[in-house]
Tab-separated table of C-alpha atoms and ligand atoms in Angstrom:
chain	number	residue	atom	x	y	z
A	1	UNK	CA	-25.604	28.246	18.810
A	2	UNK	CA	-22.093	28.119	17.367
A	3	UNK	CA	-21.787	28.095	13.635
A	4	UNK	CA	-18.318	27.860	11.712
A	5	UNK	CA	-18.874	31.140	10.369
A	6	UNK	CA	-18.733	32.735	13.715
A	7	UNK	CA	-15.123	30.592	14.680
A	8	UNK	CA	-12.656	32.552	13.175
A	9	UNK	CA	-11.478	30.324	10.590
A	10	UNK	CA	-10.254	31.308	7.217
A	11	UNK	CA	-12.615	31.169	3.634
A	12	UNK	CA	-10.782	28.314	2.449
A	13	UNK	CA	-11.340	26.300	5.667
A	14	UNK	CA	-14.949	27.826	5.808
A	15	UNK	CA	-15.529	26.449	2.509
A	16	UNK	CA	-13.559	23.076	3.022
A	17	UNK	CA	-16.317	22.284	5.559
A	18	UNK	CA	-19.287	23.182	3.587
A	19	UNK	CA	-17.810	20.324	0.862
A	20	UNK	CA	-17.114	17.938	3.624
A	21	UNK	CA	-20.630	18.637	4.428
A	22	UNK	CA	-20.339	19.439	8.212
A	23	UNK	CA	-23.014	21.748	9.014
A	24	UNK	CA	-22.160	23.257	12.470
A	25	UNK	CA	-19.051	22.594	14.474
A	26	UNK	CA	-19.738	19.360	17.272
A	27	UNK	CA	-19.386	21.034	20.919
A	28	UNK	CA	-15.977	19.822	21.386
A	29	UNK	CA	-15.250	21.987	18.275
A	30	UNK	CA	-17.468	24.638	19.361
A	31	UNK	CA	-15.364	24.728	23.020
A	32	UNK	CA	-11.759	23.811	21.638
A	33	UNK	CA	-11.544	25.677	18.645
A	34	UNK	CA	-11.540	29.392	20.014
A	35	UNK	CA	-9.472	28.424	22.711
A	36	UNK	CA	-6.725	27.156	20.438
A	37	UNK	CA	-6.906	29.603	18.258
A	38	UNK	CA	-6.087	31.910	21.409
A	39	UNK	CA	-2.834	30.159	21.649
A	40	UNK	CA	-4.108	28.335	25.133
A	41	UNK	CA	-2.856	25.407	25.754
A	42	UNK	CA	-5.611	22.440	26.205
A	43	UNK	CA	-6.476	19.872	28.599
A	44	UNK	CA	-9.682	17.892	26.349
A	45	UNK	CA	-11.202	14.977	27.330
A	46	UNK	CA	-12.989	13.826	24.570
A	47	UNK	CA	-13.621	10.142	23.232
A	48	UNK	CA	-13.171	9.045	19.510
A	49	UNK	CA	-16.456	10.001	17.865
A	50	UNK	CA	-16.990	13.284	18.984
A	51	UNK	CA	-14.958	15.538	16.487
A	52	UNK	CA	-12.418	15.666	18.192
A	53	UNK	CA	-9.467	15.313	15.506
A	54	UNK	CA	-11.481	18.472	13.697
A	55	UNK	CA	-11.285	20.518	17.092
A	56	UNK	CA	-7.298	20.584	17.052
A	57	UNK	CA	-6.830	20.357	13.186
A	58	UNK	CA	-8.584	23.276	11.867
A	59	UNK	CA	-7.293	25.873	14.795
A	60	UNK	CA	-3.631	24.516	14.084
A	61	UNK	CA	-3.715	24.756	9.868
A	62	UNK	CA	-5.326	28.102	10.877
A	63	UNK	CA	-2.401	29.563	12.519
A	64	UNK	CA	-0.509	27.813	10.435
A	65	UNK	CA	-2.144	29.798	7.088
A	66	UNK	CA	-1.877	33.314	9.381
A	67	UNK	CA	1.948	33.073	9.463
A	68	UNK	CA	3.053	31.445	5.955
A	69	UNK	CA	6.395	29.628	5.845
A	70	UNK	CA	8.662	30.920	3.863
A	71	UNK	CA	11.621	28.069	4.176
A	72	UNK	CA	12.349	25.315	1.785
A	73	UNK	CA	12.040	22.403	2.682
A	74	UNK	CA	9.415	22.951	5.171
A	75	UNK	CA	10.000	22.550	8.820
A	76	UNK	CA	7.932	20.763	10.727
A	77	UNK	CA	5.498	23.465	12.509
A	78	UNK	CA	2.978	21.098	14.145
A	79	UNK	CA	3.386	17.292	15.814
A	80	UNK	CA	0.564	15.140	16.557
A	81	UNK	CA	1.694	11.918	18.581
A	82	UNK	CA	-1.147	9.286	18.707
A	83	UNK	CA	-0.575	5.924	20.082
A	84	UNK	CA	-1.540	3.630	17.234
A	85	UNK	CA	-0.746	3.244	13.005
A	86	UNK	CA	-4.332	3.359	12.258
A	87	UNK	CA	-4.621	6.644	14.205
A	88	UNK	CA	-1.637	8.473	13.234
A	89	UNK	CA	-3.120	7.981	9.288
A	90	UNK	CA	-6.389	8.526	9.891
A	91	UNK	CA	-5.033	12.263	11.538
A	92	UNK	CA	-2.639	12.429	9.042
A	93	UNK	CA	-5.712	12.477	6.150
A	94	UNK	CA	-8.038	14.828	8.185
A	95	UNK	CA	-5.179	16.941	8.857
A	96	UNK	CA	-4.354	16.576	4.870
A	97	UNK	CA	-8.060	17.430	3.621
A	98	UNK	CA	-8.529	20.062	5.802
A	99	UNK	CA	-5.383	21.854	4.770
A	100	UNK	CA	-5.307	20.891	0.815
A	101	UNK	CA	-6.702	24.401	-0.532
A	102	UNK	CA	-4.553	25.901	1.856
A	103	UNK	CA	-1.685	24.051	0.317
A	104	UNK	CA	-0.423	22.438	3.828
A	105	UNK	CA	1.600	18.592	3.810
A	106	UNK	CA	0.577	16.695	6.647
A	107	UNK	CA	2.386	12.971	6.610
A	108	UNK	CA	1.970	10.171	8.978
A	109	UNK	CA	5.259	8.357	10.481
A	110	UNK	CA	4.524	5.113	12.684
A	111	UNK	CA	6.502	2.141	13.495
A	112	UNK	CA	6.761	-1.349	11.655
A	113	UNK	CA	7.273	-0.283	8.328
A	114	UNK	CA	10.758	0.757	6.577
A	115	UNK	CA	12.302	3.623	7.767
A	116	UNK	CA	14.087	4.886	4.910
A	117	UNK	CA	10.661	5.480	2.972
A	118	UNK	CA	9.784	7.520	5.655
A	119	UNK	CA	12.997	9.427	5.746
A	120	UNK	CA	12.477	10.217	2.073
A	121	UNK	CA	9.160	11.728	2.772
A	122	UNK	CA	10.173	13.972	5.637
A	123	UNK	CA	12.729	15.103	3.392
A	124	UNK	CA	10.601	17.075	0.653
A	125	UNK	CA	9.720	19.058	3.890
A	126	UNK	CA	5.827	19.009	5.848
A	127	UNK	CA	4.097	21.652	7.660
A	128	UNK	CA	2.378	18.688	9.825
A	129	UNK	CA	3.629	15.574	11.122
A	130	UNK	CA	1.667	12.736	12.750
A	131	UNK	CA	3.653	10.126	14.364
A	132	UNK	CA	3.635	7.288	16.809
A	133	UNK	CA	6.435	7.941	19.613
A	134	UNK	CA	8.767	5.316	19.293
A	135	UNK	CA	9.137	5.776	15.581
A	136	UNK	CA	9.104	9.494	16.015
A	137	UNK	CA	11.655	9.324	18.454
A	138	UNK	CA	13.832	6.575	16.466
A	139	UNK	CA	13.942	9.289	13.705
A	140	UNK	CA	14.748	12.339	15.886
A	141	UNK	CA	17.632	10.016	17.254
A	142	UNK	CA	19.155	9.284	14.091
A	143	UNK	CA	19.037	12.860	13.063
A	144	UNK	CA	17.005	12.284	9.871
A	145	UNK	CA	14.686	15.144	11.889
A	146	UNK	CA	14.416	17.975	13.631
A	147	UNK	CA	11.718	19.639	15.436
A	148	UNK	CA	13.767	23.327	16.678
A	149	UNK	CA	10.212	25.029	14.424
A	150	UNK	CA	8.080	23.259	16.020
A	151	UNK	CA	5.018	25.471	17.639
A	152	UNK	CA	2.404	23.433	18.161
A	153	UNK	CA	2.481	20.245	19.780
A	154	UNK	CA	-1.065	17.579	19.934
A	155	UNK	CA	-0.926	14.247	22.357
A	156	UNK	CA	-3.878	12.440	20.645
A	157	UNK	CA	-5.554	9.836	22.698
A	158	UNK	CA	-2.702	10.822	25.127
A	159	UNK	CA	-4.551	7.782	27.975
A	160	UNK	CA	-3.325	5.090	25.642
A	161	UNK	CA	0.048	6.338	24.725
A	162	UNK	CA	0.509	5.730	28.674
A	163	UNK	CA	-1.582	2.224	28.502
A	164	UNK	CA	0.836	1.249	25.722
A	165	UNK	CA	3.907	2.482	27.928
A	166	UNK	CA	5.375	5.244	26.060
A	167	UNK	CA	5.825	7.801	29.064
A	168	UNK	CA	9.307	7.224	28.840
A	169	UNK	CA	9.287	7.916	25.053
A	170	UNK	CA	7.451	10.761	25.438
A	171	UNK	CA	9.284	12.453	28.004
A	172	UNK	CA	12.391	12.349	25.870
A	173	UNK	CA	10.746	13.410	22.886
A	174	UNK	CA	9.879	16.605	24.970
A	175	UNK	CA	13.649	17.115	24.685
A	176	UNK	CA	13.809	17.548	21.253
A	177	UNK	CA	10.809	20.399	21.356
A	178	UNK	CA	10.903	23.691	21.968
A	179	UNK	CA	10.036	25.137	25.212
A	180	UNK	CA	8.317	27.779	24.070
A	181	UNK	CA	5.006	26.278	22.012
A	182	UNK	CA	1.561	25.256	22.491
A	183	UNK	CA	0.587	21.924	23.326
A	184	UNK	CA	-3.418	20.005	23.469
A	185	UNK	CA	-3.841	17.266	25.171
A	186	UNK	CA	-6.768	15.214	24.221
A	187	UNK	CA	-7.701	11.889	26.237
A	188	UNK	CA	-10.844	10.234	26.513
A	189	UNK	CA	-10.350	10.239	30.163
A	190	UNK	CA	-8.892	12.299	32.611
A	191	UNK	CA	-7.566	10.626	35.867
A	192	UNK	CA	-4.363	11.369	38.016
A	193	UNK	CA	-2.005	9.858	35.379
A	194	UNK	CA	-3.476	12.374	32.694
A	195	UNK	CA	-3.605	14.925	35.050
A	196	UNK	CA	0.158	14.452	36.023
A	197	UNK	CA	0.939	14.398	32.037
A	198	UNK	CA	-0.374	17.787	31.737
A	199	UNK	CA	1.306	18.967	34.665
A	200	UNK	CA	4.281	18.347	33.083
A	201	UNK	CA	3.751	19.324	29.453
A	202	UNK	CA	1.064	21.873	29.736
A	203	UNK	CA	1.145	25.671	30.326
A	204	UNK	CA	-1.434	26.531	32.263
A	205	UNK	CA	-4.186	24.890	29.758
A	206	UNK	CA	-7.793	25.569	29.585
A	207	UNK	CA	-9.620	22.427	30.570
A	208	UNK	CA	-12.664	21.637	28.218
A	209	UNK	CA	-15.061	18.345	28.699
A	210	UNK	CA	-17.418	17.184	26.335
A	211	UNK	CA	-20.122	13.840	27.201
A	212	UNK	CA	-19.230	11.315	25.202
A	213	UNK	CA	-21.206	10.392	21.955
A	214	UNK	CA	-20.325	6.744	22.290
A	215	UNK	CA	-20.482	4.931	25.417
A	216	UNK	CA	-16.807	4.358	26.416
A	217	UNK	CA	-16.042	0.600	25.921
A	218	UNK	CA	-16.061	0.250	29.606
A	219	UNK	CA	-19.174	0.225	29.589
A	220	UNK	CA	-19.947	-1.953	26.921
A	221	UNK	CA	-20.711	-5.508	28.364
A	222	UNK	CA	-18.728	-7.629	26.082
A	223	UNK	CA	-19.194	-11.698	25.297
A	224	UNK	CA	-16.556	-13.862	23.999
A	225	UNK	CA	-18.078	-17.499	22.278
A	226	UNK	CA	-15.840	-20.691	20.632
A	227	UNK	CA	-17.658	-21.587	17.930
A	228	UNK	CA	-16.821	-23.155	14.430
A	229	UNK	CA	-16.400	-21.340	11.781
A	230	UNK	CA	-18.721	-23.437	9.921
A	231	UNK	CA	-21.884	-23.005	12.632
A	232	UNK	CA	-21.241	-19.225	12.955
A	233	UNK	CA	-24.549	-18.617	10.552
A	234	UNK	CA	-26.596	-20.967	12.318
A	235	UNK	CA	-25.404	-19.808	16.130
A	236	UNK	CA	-26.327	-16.081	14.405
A	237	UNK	CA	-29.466	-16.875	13.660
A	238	UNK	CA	-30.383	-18.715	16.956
A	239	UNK	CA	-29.024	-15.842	19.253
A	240	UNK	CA	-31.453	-13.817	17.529
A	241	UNK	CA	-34.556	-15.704	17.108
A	242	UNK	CA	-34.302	-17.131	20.847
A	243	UNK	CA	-32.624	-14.103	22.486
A	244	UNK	CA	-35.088	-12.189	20.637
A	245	UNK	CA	-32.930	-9.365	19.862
A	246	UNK	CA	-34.118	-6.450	18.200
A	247	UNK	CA	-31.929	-3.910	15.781
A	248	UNK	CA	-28.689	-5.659	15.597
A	249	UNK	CA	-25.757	-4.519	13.593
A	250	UNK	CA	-23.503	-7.086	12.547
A	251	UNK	CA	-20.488	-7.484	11.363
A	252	UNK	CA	-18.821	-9.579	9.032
A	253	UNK	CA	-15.103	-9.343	7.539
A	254	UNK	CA	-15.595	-9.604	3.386
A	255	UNK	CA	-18.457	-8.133	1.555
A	256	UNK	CA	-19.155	-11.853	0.128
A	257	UNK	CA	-19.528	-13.102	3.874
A	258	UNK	CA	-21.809	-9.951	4.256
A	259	UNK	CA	-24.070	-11.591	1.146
A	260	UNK	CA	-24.197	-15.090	2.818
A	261	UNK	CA	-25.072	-14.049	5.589
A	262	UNK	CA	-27.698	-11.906	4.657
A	263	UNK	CA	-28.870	-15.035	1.882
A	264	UNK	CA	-28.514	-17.481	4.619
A	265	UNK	CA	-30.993	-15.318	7.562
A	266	UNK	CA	-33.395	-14.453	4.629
A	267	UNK	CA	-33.519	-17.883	4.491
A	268	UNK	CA	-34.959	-18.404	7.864
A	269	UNK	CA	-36.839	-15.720	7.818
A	270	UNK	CA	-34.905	-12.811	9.657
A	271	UNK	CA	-35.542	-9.227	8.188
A	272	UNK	CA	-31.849	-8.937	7.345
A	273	UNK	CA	-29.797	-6.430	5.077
A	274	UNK	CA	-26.526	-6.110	3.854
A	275	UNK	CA	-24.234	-2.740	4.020
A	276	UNK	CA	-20.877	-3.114	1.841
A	277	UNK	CA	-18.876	-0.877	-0.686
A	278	UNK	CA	-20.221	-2.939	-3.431
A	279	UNK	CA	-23.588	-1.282	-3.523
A	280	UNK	CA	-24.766	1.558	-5.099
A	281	UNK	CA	-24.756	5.354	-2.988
A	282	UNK	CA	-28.944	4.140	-3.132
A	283	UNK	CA	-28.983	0.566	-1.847
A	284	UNK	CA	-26.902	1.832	1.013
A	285	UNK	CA	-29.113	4.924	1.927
A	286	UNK	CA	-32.171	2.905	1.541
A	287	UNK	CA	-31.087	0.145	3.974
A	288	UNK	CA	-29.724	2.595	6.195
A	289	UNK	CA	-32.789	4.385	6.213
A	290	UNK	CA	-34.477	0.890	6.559
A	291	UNK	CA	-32.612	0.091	9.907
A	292	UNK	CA	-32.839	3.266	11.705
A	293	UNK	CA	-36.603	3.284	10.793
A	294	UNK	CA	-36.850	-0.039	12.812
A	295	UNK	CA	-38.182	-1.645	9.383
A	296	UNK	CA	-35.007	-3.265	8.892
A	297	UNK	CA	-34.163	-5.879	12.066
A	298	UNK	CA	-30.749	-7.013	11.040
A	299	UNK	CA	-28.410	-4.571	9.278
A	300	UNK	CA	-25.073	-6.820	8.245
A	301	UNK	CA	-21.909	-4.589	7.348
A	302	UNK	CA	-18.295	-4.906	6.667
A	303	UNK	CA	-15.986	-2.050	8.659
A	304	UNK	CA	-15.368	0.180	5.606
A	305	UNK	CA	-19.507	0.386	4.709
A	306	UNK	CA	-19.655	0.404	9.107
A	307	UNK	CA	-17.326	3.745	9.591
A	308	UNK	CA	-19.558	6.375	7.620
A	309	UNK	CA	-22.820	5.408	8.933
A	310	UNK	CA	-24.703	7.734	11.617
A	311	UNK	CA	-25.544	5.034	13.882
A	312	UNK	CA	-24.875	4.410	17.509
A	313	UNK	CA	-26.647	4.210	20.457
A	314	UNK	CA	-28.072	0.682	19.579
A	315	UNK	CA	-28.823	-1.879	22.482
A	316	UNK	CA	-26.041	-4.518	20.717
A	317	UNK	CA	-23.681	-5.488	18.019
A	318	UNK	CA	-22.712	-9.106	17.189
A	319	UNK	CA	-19.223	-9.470	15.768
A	320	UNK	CA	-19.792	-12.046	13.334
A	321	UNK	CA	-16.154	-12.017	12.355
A	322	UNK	CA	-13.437	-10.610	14.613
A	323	UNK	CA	-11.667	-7.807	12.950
A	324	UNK	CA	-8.043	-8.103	11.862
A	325	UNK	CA	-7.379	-4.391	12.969
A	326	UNK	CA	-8.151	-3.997	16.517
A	327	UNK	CA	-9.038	-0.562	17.098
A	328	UNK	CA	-11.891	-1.903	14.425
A	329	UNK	CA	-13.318	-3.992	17.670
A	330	UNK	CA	-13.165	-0.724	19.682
A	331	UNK	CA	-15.223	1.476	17.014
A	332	UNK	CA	-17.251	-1.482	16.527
A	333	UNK	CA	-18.688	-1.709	20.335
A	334	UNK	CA	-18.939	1.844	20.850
A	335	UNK	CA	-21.835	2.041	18.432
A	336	UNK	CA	-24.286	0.496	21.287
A	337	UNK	CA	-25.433	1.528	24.515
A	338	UNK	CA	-28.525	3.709	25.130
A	339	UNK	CA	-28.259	6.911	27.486
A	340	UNK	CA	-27.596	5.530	30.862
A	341	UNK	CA	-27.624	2.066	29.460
A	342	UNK	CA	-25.033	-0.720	29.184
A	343	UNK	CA	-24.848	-2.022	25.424
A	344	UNK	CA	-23.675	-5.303	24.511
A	345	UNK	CA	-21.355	-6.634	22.469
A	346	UNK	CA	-21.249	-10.437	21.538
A	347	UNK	CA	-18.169	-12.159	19.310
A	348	UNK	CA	-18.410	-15.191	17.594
A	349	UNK	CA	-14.474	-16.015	17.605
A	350	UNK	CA	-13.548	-19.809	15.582
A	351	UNK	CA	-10.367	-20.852	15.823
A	352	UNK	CA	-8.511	-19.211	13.437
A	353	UNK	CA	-9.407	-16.077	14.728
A	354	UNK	CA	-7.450	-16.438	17.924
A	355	UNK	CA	-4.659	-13.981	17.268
A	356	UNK	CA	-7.053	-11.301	16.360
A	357	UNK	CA	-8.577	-11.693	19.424
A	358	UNK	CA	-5.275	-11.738	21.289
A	359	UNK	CA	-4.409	-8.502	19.505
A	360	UNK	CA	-8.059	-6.702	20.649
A	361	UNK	CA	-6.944	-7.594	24.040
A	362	UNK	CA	-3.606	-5.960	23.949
A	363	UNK	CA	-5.039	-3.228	22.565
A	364	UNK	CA	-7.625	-2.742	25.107
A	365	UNK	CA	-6.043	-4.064	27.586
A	366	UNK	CA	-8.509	-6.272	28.452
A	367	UNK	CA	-8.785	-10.600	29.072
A	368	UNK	CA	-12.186	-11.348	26.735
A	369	UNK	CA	-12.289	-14.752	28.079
A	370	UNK	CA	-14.211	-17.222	25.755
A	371	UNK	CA	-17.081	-19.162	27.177
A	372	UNK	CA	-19.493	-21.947	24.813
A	373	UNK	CA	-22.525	-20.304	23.454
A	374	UNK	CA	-24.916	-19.905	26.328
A	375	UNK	CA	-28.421	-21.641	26.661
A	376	UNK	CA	-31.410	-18.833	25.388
A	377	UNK	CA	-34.528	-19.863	25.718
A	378	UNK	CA	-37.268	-17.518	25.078
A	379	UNK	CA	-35.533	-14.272	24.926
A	380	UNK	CA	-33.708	-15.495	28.622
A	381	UNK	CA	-30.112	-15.714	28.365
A	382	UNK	CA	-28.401	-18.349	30.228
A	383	UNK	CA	-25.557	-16.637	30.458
A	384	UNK	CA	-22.790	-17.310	33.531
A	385	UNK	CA	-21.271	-13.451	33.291
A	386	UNK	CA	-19.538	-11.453	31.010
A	387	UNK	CA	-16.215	-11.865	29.099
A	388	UNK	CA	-15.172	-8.912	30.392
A	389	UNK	CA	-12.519	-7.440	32.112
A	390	UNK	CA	-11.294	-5.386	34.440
A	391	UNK	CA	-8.296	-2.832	33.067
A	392	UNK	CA	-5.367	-3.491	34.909
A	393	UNK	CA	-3.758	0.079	36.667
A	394	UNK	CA	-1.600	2.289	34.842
A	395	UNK	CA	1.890	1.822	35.821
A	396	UNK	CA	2.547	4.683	38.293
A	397	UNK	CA	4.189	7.568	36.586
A	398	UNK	CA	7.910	7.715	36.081
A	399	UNK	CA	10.045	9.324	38.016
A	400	UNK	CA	11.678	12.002	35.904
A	401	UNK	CA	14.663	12.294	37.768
A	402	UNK	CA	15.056	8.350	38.008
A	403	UNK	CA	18.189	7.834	35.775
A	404	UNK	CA	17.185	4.771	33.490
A	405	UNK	CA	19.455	2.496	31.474
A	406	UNK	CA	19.187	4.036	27.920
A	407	UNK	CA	17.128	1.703	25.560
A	408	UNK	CA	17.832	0.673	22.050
A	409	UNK	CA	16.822	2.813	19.394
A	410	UNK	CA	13.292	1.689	18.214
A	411	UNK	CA	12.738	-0.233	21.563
A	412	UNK	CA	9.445	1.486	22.449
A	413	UNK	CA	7.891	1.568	18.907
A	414	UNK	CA	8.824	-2.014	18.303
A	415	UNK	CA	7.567	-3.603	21.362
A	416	UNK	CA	4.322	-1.399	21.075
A	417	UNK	CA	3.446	-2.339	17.349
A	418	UNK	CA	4.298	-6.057	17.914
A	419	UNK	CA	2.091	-6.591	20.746
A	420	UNK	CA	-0.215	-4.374	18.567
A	421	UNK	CA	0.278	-6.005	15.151
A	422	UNK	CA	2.183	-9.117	15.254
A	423	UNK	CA	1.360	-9.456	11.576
A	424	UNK	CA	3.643	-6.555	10.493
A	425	UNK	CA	6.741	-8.607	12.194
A	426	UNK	CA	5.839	-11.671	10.136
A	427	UNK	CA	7.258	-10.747	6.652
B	501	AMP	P1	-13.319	12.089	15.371
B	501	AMP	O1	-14.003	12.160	16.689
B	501	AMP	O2	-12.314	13.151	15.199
B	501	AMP	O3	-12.766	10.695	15.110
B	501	AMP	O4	-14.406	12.375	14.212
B	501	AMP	C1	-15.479	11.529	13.969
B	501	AMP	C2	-16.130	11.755	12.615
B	501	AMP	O5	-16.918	12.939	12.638
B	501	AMP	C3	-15.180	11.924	11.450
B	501	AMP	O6	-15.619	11.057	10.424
B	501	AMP	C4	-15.322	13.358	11.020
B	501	AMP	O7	-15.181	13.501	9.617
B	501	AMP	C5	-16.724	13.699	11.451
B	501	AMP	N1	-16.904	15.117	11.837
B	501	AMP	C6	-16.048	15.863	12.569
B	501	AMP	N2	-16.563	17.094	12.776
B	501	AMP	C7	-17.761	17.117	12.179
B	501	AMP	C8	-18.790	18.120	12.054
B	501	AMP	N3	-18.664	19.320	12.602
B	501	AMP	N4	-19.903	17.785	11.367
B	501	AMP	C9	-20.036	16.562	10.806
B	501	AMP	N5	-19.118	15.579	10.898
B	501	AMP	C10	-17.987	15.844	11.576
């Protein structure tokens, strides 16, 4: 078995990990990291879940720490473009706790906020930058950076930077790198448009796999339903007394939705708990415990109480609220499915809630079509078929030498975040 201690990492890192309290390295860390630490380049496919961020951070602030930079202000020494704002921060603090006793900077850059604040940042100098591509490349335009030190290069989640069309933007941010560096491609699938990617930005990489810990939200059966806002407790309660459903997690938007919800199915007799940041490190562990034990039938959770909890593999989740963020939806239905097993993912979506749900489906590229709530009748659902979904192709790769009309600056990142987050546009 592989242990940290036996991956060459450095004390500080070694003991960063014992405090973060991760035990032994996942196996994408336990394939990845010795290979980047060889210099290789990578070809991962590995889903959200796994480790993954872990298994190209602490290699990189590795070989970062073996050859200190001596320069003021910093250059930039490693890029990590990931298709989304959420992702680029959530990198961005890994990469940051990771590399804090080491004394690296990692920032996050990303469209749809102001770029001057940004600018202002880059200029006290980082070892690490995380950035979306249009943004990224809006900024490497303008001249406000420069990316001649850059060794290391990371393509996070590198199947949705092509879903969200940013081949082009990433083929002329490859102008702006050096030749000579190292670059990991991680995607939670690899098909011929991945495969092409690498053929064009990879050296010769090492190709690692690892099964994925969540079931991919393909396979997730998903179900759309209208209903009021005001009936959403009682429609709850009814899907799981006459579907007879068995461990549920739930989820609601506000901790005080969490409460009434949990009041409301007490109520009526549904062995229902609530998970939110408002209760104590004990409450949480005990209804935790409580729900994995199988004592528990209902556990009801907002997304922040959700994201730390060591659950997945459960046979459903019901969104009682859509969530404002999309890639919340994704995490959200990759908690269920069983080995070999479809899970299911029901969404109670009211009215208001229609541009969330219009946002989820740019984001995952799928139509959730809404249908009425279906007759159940003694654990029988009535239901006509799925909301779900079939993912439209990829656009067939680009045609390098194809001489294109030169966009305007911004174009990529802007279109991307508005179809992403229409809400950032609004102000
Ligand atoms: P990722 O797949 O990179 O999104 O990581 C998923 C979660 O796993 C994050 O919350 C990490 O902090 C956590 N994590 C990563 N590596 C380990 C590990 N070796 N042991 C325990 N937790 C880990």
């Amino acid at each position: 078995m592989t242990t940290f201690a036996s991956l060459d990492l450095c004390p500080e890192l070694q003991t960063t990990l014992q405090q973060l309290g991760y035990e032994k390295p996942t196996p994408i860390q336990a394939k990845a990291i010795p290979l980047v630490l060889q210099g290789r380049d990578l070809l991962a496919e590995a889903q959200t879940g796994t480790g993954k961020t872990a298994s190209f951070s602490l290699p990189l602030i590795e070989q970062l720490q073996r050859s200190p930079n001596t320069q003021e202000p910093r250059p930039v020494r490693v890029l990590v473009l990931a298709p989304t704002r959420e992702l680029t921060q959530q990198v961005a603090e890994m990469m940051q706790r990771y590399g804090r006793a080491l004394g690296m900077r990692a920032i996050a850059v990303f469209g749809g906020v102001r770029l001057e604040n940004q600018c202002r940042k880059l200029e006290r100098g980082v070892d690490i930058l995380v950035a979306t591509p249009g943004r990224l490349l809006e900024l490497l335009d303008k001249k406000y950076l420069h990316l001649d030190q850059l060794q290391h290069l990371v393509l996070d989640e590198a199947d949705r930077m092509l879903d969200l069309g940013f081949s082009d933007a990433l083929q002329r941010i490859m102008r702006y790198v050096p030749e000579q560096r190292q670059t990991l491609l991680f995607s939670a699938t690899a098909d011929e448009a991945i495969e092409a990617l690498a053929g064009n930005y990879l050296k010769r990489p090492e190709k690692v796999r690892v099964a994925a810990r969540n079931s991919a939200s393909r396979q997730v059966e998903q179900y759309a339903y209208q209903v009021d806002n005001g009936d959403k407790a009682d429609i709850l309660s009814y899907m799981i007394r006459e579907g007879k459903l068995g461990q549920t997690l739930v989820f609601a938007r506000t901790k005080k939705r969490v409460d009434s919800l949990v009041q409301y199915l007490r109520r009526e007799k549904i062995n229902a708990g609530a998970m939110h940041g408002d209760l104590s490190q004990r409450e949480r562990s005990e209804a935790l415990q409580a729900f994995i034990n199988g004592q528990l039938q209902i556990l009801v959770a907002t997304d922040v109480a959700a994201r730390g909890l060591d659950i997945d593999a459960l046979p459903q989740v019901i969104n009682y609220d859509l969530p404002n963020q999309p890639e919340a939806y994704v995490h959200r239905i990759g908690r269920t499915g069983r080995a070999g097993e479809s899970g299911r993912a029901y969404s109670l979506v009211s009215a208001d809630e229609r541009d969330f749900l219009r946002r989820i489906e740019a984001l995952t590229r799928q139509r959730l079509t809404l249908t009425s709530v279906p007759l159940i009748e003694n654990g029988h659902w009535h239901e006509a078929q799925p909301a779900v979904v079939q993912k439209p192709k990829r656009a067939p790769k680009p045609d390098p030498k194809a001489t294109r009309k030169p966009k305007p600056e911004g174009y990529q990142a802007d279109r991307t975040q508005r179809a992403v987050r229409p809400s950032l546009f609004k102000k």
